[in-house]
XYZ file of C-alpha atoms in Angstrom:
435
model
C -48.792 42.900 -61.915
C -45.185 43.038 -60.711
C -44.515 45.450 -57.878
C -40.867 46.305 -58.292
C -38.713 47.758 -55.529
C -35.399 49.295 -56.534
C -32.379 47.267 -55.514
C -29.655 48.629 -53.263
C -27.289 49.073 -56.232
C -29.936 50.975 -58.206
C -30.586 53.321 -55.273
C -26.828 53.954 -54.977
C -26.580 54.692 -58.718
C -29.571 57.067 -58.570
C -27.972 58.915 -55.663
C -24.656 59.071 -57.550
C -26.473 60.425 -60.601
C -28.162 63.146 -58.546
C -24.709 64.241 -57.349
C -22.464 63.668 -60.367
C -24.668 65.063 -63.162
C -24.839 68.579 -61.613
C -21.108 68.487 -60.894
C -20.311 67.288 -64.431
C -22.520 70.082 -65.733
C -20.102 72.596 -64.198
C -17.126 71.066 -66.038
C -17.384 72.917 -69.341
C -15.373 74.494 -72.120
C -16.095 77.064 -74.830
C -15.079 75.751 -78.271
C -16.461 78.701 -80.269
C -16.901 81.773 -78.056
C -17.975 82.862 -74.603
C -21.636 82.245 -75.380
C -21.709 78.605 -76.431
C -20.407 76.174 -73.826
C -20.082 72.402 -73.800
C -20.557 70.711 -70.435
C -20.253 67.097 -69.385
C -23.624 66.927 -67.626
C -25.516 65.389 -70.592
C -22.865 62.682 -71.236
C -22.993 61.811 -67.530
C -26.793 61.453 -67.701
C -26.481 59.392 -70.905
C -24.136 56.951 -69.157
C -26.445 56.604 -66.160
C -29.456 56.045 -68.432
C -27.575 53.273 -70.250
C -26.522 51.699 -66.950
C -29.863 51.902 -65.140
C -31.723 49.606 -67.528
C -34.506 48.613 -65.112
C -35.167 52.112 -63.761
C -37.671 54.230 -65.740
C -35.726 56.734 -67.875
C -38.233 59.507 -67.173
C -37.640 59.113 -63.437
C -33.891 59.427 -64.037
C -34.376 62.531 -66.170
C -36.661 64.163 -63.618
C -34.232 63.431 -60.794
C -31.267 64.727 -62.817
C -33.149 67.856 -63.886
C -34.261 68.683 -60.355
C -30.773 68.079 -58.925
C -29.188 70.334 -61.589
C -31.779 73.050 -60.950
C -31.290 72.937 -57.169
C -27.490 72.806 -57.483
C -27.353 75.877 -59.740
C -29.767 77.828 -57.530
C -27.503 77.053 -54.552
C -24.465 78.276 -56.536
C -26.321 81.488 -57.345
C -27.219 81.892 -53.680
C -23.548 81.544 -52.714
C -21.868 83.629 -55.421
C -24.433 86.210 -56.600
C -25.063 89.467 -54.814
C -27.834 90.445 -54.559
C -29.572 87.046 -54.851
C -33.193 86.627 -55.906
C -34.808 83.152 -55.719
C -37.337 83.808 -58.448
C -34.743 85.233 -60.810
C -32.458 82.243 -60.201
C -35.246 79.710 -60.782
C -36.298 81.584 -63.918
C -32.732 81.585 -65.251
C -32.017 77.906 -64.559
C -35.378 76.364 -65.443
C -34.336 75.688 -69.077
C -31.674 73.298 -67.715
C -34.401 71.230 -66.053
C -36.322 71.178 -69.347
C -33.165 69.992 -71.131
C -32.525 67.000 -68.847
C -36.178 65.998 -68.641
C -36.542 66.119 -72.447
C -33.294 64.178 -72.813
C -34.641 61.294 -70.728
C -38.083 61.467 -72.364
C -36.644 61.118 -75.887
C -34.273 58.383 -74.644
C -37.351 56.497 -73.400
C -39.392 57.051 -76.571
C -36.534 55.832 -78.800
C -36.152 52.713 -76.607
C -32.380 53.010 -76.710
C -31.980 50.216 -74.137
C -32.959 47.725 -76.849
C -29.724 48.465 -78.723
C -27.212 47.819 -75.945
C -25.309 45.428 -78.201
C -25.183 47.912 -81.120
C -22.984 50.868 -80.088
C -23.251 52.612 -83.452
C -27.059 52.618 -83.198
C -26.801 54.007 -79.670
C -24.495 56.716 -81.032
C -26.944 57.758 -83.751
C -29.942 57.694 -81.417
C -27.878 59.605 -78.862
C -27.394 62.377 -81.405
C -31.161 62.536 -81.955
C -31.764 62.545 -78.202
C -29.302 65.311 -77.447
C -30.374 67.396 -80.428
C -34.027 67.171 -79.325
C -33.081 68.115 -75.753
C -30.963 71.040 -76.963
C -33.754 72.341 -79.192
C -36.293 72.070 -76.364
C -33.968 74.086 -74.108
C -33.477 76.662 -76.849
C -37.241 76.918 -77.465
C -37.927 77.262 -73.729
C -35.299 79.999 -73.418
C -36.984 81.805 -76.295
C -40.317 81.674 -74.424
C -38.784 82.908 -71.174
C -36.273 85.447 -72.433
C -37.686 86.261 -75.877
C -34.385 85.378 -77.531
C -34.277 84.709 -81.265
C -33.381 81.219 -82.488
C -30.665 81.392 -85.160
C -29.468 78.823 -87.663
C -26.025 79.160 -86.139
C -27.368 78.115 -82.718
C -29.099 75.051 -84.197
C -25.930 74.154 -86.083
C -23.834 74.308 -82.913
C -26.373 72.217 -80.969
C -26.052 69.517 -83.651
C -22.243 69.619 -83.488
C -22.320 69.315 -79.688
C -24.772 66.419 -79.989
C -22.470 64.475 -82.337
C -19.397 65.141 -80.208
C -20.919 64.220 -76.851
C -22.939 61.272 -78.123
C -19.999 59.413 -79.618
C -17.816 60.350 -76.653
C -20.354 58.543 -74.430
C -20.629 55.588 -76.831
C -16.858 55.127 -76.758
C -16.792 55.221 -72.962
C -19.858 52.974 -72.728
C -18.323 50.420 -75.107
C -15.199 50.334 -72.964
C -17.288 49.752 -69.828
C -19.310 47.043 -71.631
C -16.077 45.333 -72.651
C -14.867 45.228 -69.056
C -18.313 44.055 -67.923
C -18.186 41.234 -70.485
C -14.749 40.179 -69.260
C -15.994 40.145 -65.674
C -18.997 38.027 -66.695
C -16.720 35.601 -68.510
C -14.619 35.285 -65.365
C -17.738 34.732 -63.264
C -19.047 32.076 -65.691
C -15.664 30.367 -65.620
C -15.737 30.316 -61.809
C -19.287 28.968 -61.835
C -18.321 26.237 -64.312
C -15.339 25.281 -62.190
C -17.608 25.225 -59.154
C -20.092 22.953 -60.962
C -17.298 20.644 -62.142
C -16.141 20.243 -58.542
C -19.707 19.616 -57.369
C -20.318 16.991 -60.062
C -16.969 15.300 -59.418
C -17.738 15.118 -55.699
C -21.192 13.725 -56.456
C -19.587 11.139 -58.744
C -17.384 10.056 -55.873
C -20.440 9.688 -53.636
C -22.261 7.623 -56.286
C -19.369 5.125 -56.320
C -19.688 4.733 -52.554
C -23.460 4.496 -52.852
C -23.180 1.765 -55.485
C -20.896 -0.204 -53.195
C -23.362 0.280 -50.316
C -26.236 -1.007 -52.442
C -24.264 -4.128 -53.346
C -23.511 -4.736 -49.688
C -27.160 -4.153 -48.790
C -28.294 -6.698 -51.384
C -25.794 -9.244 -50.074
C -26.852 -8.672 -46.462
C -30.495 -8.995 -47.459
C -29.846 -12.417 -49.023
C -27.837 -13.597 -46.009
C -30.529 -12.369 -43.606
C -33.236 -14.128 -45.605
C -31.216 -17.395 -45.719
C -30.723 -17.197 -41.943
C -34.453 -16.588 -41.515
C -35.254 -19.711 -43.652
C -32.831 -21.868 -41.681
C -34.273 -20.726 -38.345
C -37.831 -21.153 -39.611
C -37.149 -24.746 -40.814
C -35.437 -25.607 -37.538
C -38.373 -24.158 -35.615
C -40.819 -26.206 -37.715
C -38.732 -29.340 -37.173
C -38.171 -29.735 -40.908
C -34.436 -30.018 -40.626
C -31.530 -30.127 -38.223
C -29.000 -27.345 -38.196
C -25.861 -26.976 -36.103
C -26.651 -24.163 -33.688
C -23.002 -23.191 -33.443
C -23.142 -21.939 -37.057
C -25.885 -19.390 -36.347
C -23.809 -16.929 -34.254
C -21.168 -16.822 -36.992
C -23.802 -15.991 -39.625
C -25.352 -13.296 -37.417
C -21.907 -11.828 -36.701
C -21.065 -11.775 -40.429
C -24.339 -9.984 -41.167
C -23.661 -7.458 -38.368
C -20.177 -6.808 -39.772
C -21.491 -6.117 -43.252
C -24.253 -3.867 -41.875
C -21.520 -1.975 -40.030
C -19.637 -1.609 -43.335
C -22.798 -0.191 -44.930
C -23.123 2.229 -42.018
C -19.533 3.470 -42.501
C -20.082 4.012 -46.235
C -23.318 5.878 -45.525
C -21.499 8.078 -43.033
C -18.882 8.917 -45.667
C -21.593 9.668 -48.231
C -23.488 11.833 -45.730
C -20.306 13.687 -44.819
C -19.496 14.383 -48.472
C -23.007 15.513 -49.349
C -23.241 17.661 -46.226
C -20.012 19.383 -47.213
C -21.402 20.092 -50.689
C -24.602 21.516 -49.226
C -23.069 23.627 -46.456
C -19.952 24.840 -48.293
C -20.802 28.457 -49.067
C -19.772 30.286 -52.189
C -20.577 33.769 -53.470
C -22.048 32.033 -56.502
C -24.627 30.303 -54.291
C -26.416 33.579 -53.474
C -28.699 35.207 -56.043
C -31.042 38.199 -56.045
C -34.748 37.441 -55.533
C -35.841 38.735 -58.967
C -33.577 36.193 -60.647
C -34.689 33.384 -58.322
C -38.378 34.003 -59.043
C -37.634 34.295 -62.766
C -35.832 30.931 -62.759
C -38.706 29.241 -60.909
C -41.367 30.755 -63.180
C -39.418 29.904 -66.346
C -38.899 26.296 -65.236
C -42.519 25.738 -64.256
C -43.862 27.377 -67.418
C -42.008 24.713 -69.369
C -43.358 22.043 -67.001
C -46.921 23.318 -67.491
C -46.486 23.307 -71.284
C -45.160 19.739 -71.083
C -48.357 18.744 -69.237
C -50.475 20.559 -71.827
C -51.669 23.230 -69.403
C -52.033 26.964 -69.847
C -51.030 28.625 -66.587
C -50.409 32.284 -65.849
C -47.582 33.029 -63.420
C -47.338 36.328 -61.535
C -45.055 37.365 -58.702
C -44.766 40.383 -56.468
C -41.916 41.485 -54.220
C -42.148 43.916 -51.326
C -39.470 45.142 -48.956
C -35.707 45.360 -49.463
C -34.160 41.965 -50.147
C -30.533 40.829 -49.986
C -29.296 37.904 -52.089
C -30.669 34.560 -50.884
C -29.140 31.094 -50.797
C -30.238 29.852 -54.215
C -30.587 26.137 -53.474
C -32.564 26.563 -50.257
C -34.899 29.167 -51.771
C -35.537 27.361 -55.060
C -35.920 23.896 -53.522
C -38.681 25.159 -51.203
C -40.537 27.411 -53.642
C -40.127 25.133 -56.664
C -41.707 22.201 -54.797
C -44.746 24.306 -53.916
C -45.065 25.766 -57.424
C -44.702 22.388 -59.185
C -47.397 20.998 -56.863
C -49.663 23.857 -57.983
C -48.876 23.170 -61.644
C -49.842 19.520 -61.176
C -52.996 20.406 -59.227
C -54.414 22.830 -61.825
C -56.543 20.996 -64.378
C -56.125 22.754 -67.722
C -55.947 26.496 -67.180
C -55.254 28.548 -64.089
C -53.069 31.025 -62.307
C -50.239 30.772 -59.796
C -49.279 33.774 -57.666
C -45.932 34.104 -55.901
C -45.210 36.598 -53.152
C -42.041 37.535 -51.300
C -42.133 39.965 -48.417
C -39.261 41.015 -46.186
C -40.351 42.048 -42.725
C -37.498 42.903 -40.335
C -35.679 39.605 -39.677
C -38.081 37.321 -41.563
C -38.756 36.402 -45.176
C -42.332 35.446 -46.016
C -42.949 33.486 -49.218
C -46.465 32.879 -50.492
C -47.600 30.449 -53.210
C -51.262 30.505 -54.221
C -52.997 28.701 -57.080
C -56.474 28.448 -58.623
C -56.565 24.647 -58.595
C -59.186 22.478 -56.880
C -57.662 23.100 -53.450
C -57.157 20.675 -50.565
C -60.244 19.226 -48.843
C -60.539 20.263 -45.200
C -60.410 16.663 -43.939
C -56.870 16.290 -45.307
C -55.379 19.533 -44.008
C -53.925 17.879 -40.903
C -52.102 15.135 -42.830
C -50.794 16.793 -45.992
C -47.300 17.237 -44.525
C -47.007 13.567 -43.492
C -44.638 11.395 -45.584
C -46.375 9.421 -48.313
C -49.669 11.313 -48.248
C -50.786 12.405 -51.710
C -53.884 13.435 -53.616
C -52.155 13.168 -57.002
C -52.529 10.184 -59.338
C -51.491 9.788 -62.950
C -53.644 8.499 -65.814
C -52.855 4.883 -64.880
C -53.937 5.422 -61.268
C -50.380 5.392 -59.924
C -49.892 7.815 -57.036
C -47.010 10.267 -56.637
C -44.417 9.776 -53.910
C -46.072 12.201 -51.483
C -42.771 13.548 -50.154
C -42.776 17.057 -51.718
C -44.605 18.878 -48.914
C -42.803 16.761 -46.325
C -39.509 17.932 -47.799
C -40.631 21.581 -47.796
C -41.665 21.288 -44.132
C -38.390 19.620 -43.116
C -36.209 22.187 -44.939
C -38.178 25.110 -43.490
C -37.932 23.712 -39.946
C -34.255 22.861 -40.455
C -33.743 26.602 -41.008
C -35.854 27.484 -37.929
C -38.834 28.434 -40.082
C -42.237 26.946 -40.845
C -44.703 26.303 -43.653
C -48.463 26.763 -43.325
C -51.487 25.856 -45.412
C -53.792 28.879 -45.419
C -57.499 29.138 -46.105
C -57.969 30.564 -49.601
C -59.674 33.946 -49.592
C -62.241 32.956 -52.224
C -62.491 29.337 -51.138
C -60.720 28.102 -54.273
C -57.262 26.738 -54.776
C -54.466 26.159 -52.290
C -52.393 28.834 -50.563
C -49.142 28.090 -48.728
C -47.019 30.474 -46.693
C -43.384 29.846 -45.745
C -41.655 31.852 -43.004
C -37.848 31.776 -42.915
C -35.440 33.754 -40.718
C -33.254 36.020 -42.863
C -30.118 35.075 -40.964
C -30.434 31.442 -42.084
C -30.740 32.009 -45.844
C -28.559 35.062 -46.495
C -24.810 35.341 -46.877
C -22.969 35.419 -43.573
C -20.863 38.552 -43.169
């Protein structure tokens, strides 16, 4: 089960809703007479409900209803003489019912599913507002014993149509600007990727040249070894003055390889360390990417694996390549270790200045006699159907990257004695955007 913590932006939007909806509710006009008023509180709530897609609508409605109720009681306390708390609560309680019902109907109609169909949102918005208005009217009848008239119902429907399509128009405008911003962001990301690929292409040219040099040096070194071996065995004579020249030529070409490798390392290091806003992603998206990728990998291997992840604490955006390279290595190892069916659990916990990442699977686990050597280069317990072993560098890489960022990776004892459980500790300062 996913344990979801609201993001910083969602908390800010909820706070803004608790302030702006009551204020918008006080901006009103009277299109018919002094009795029937139209306020902008419901449209404001509608916009927030459309924007807060991942926040439960009922929570939004409850928060908006409570904030409106409290705000109007405070206004009564300031402007009414004499003031009575119970009378004020009694008078303003229908407003709470209105906003709560509004959000409840919004949730039941699943309006979020139609974000790309404004006209559907408009029609469902009419239903939502009409239902909320009727619930408020019914509640007022219970409290104040007022009669419900056809005229009142008719006006509620008119208000619902007016405000609903007003919100849809505004929402469509906001969606348009959001789409344009996303297009700009995608364009920047594509440009960034083009630059990365072009730089990598440049490094591959240098690498190809280095490999050619290395092959040439290898041949020259082997020929020199044969000559020296034959001379040592007395099989042939060889002018000794030619040997220093050969050794010097080999040293010169090795030096050339070293210079090319330095250029390649410099270029790759620049690509890795050059920070961009596009390199930092929220943790929900990072986990989703890793799970999606490894689900496909599991299906490719003919395995049925359940993936679950939980997040606790407040998390900033993390450096995508560092995070995914560490976690993806551990998760893919778990996918390979599980036989046919199993489960992989991912955990992320933020504790003060540290990020803790956990990866646990229900595979066969790691025998105790190997626990001291699993992080050594080349060690592996994985073999394919032909008996060929894997490279054995995955866990070594995870360990090196974690330590490079002043963190560590640990193999834990599984609670039930089954499967493998790894924990990675990373300092937040090393994997978050520098201010």
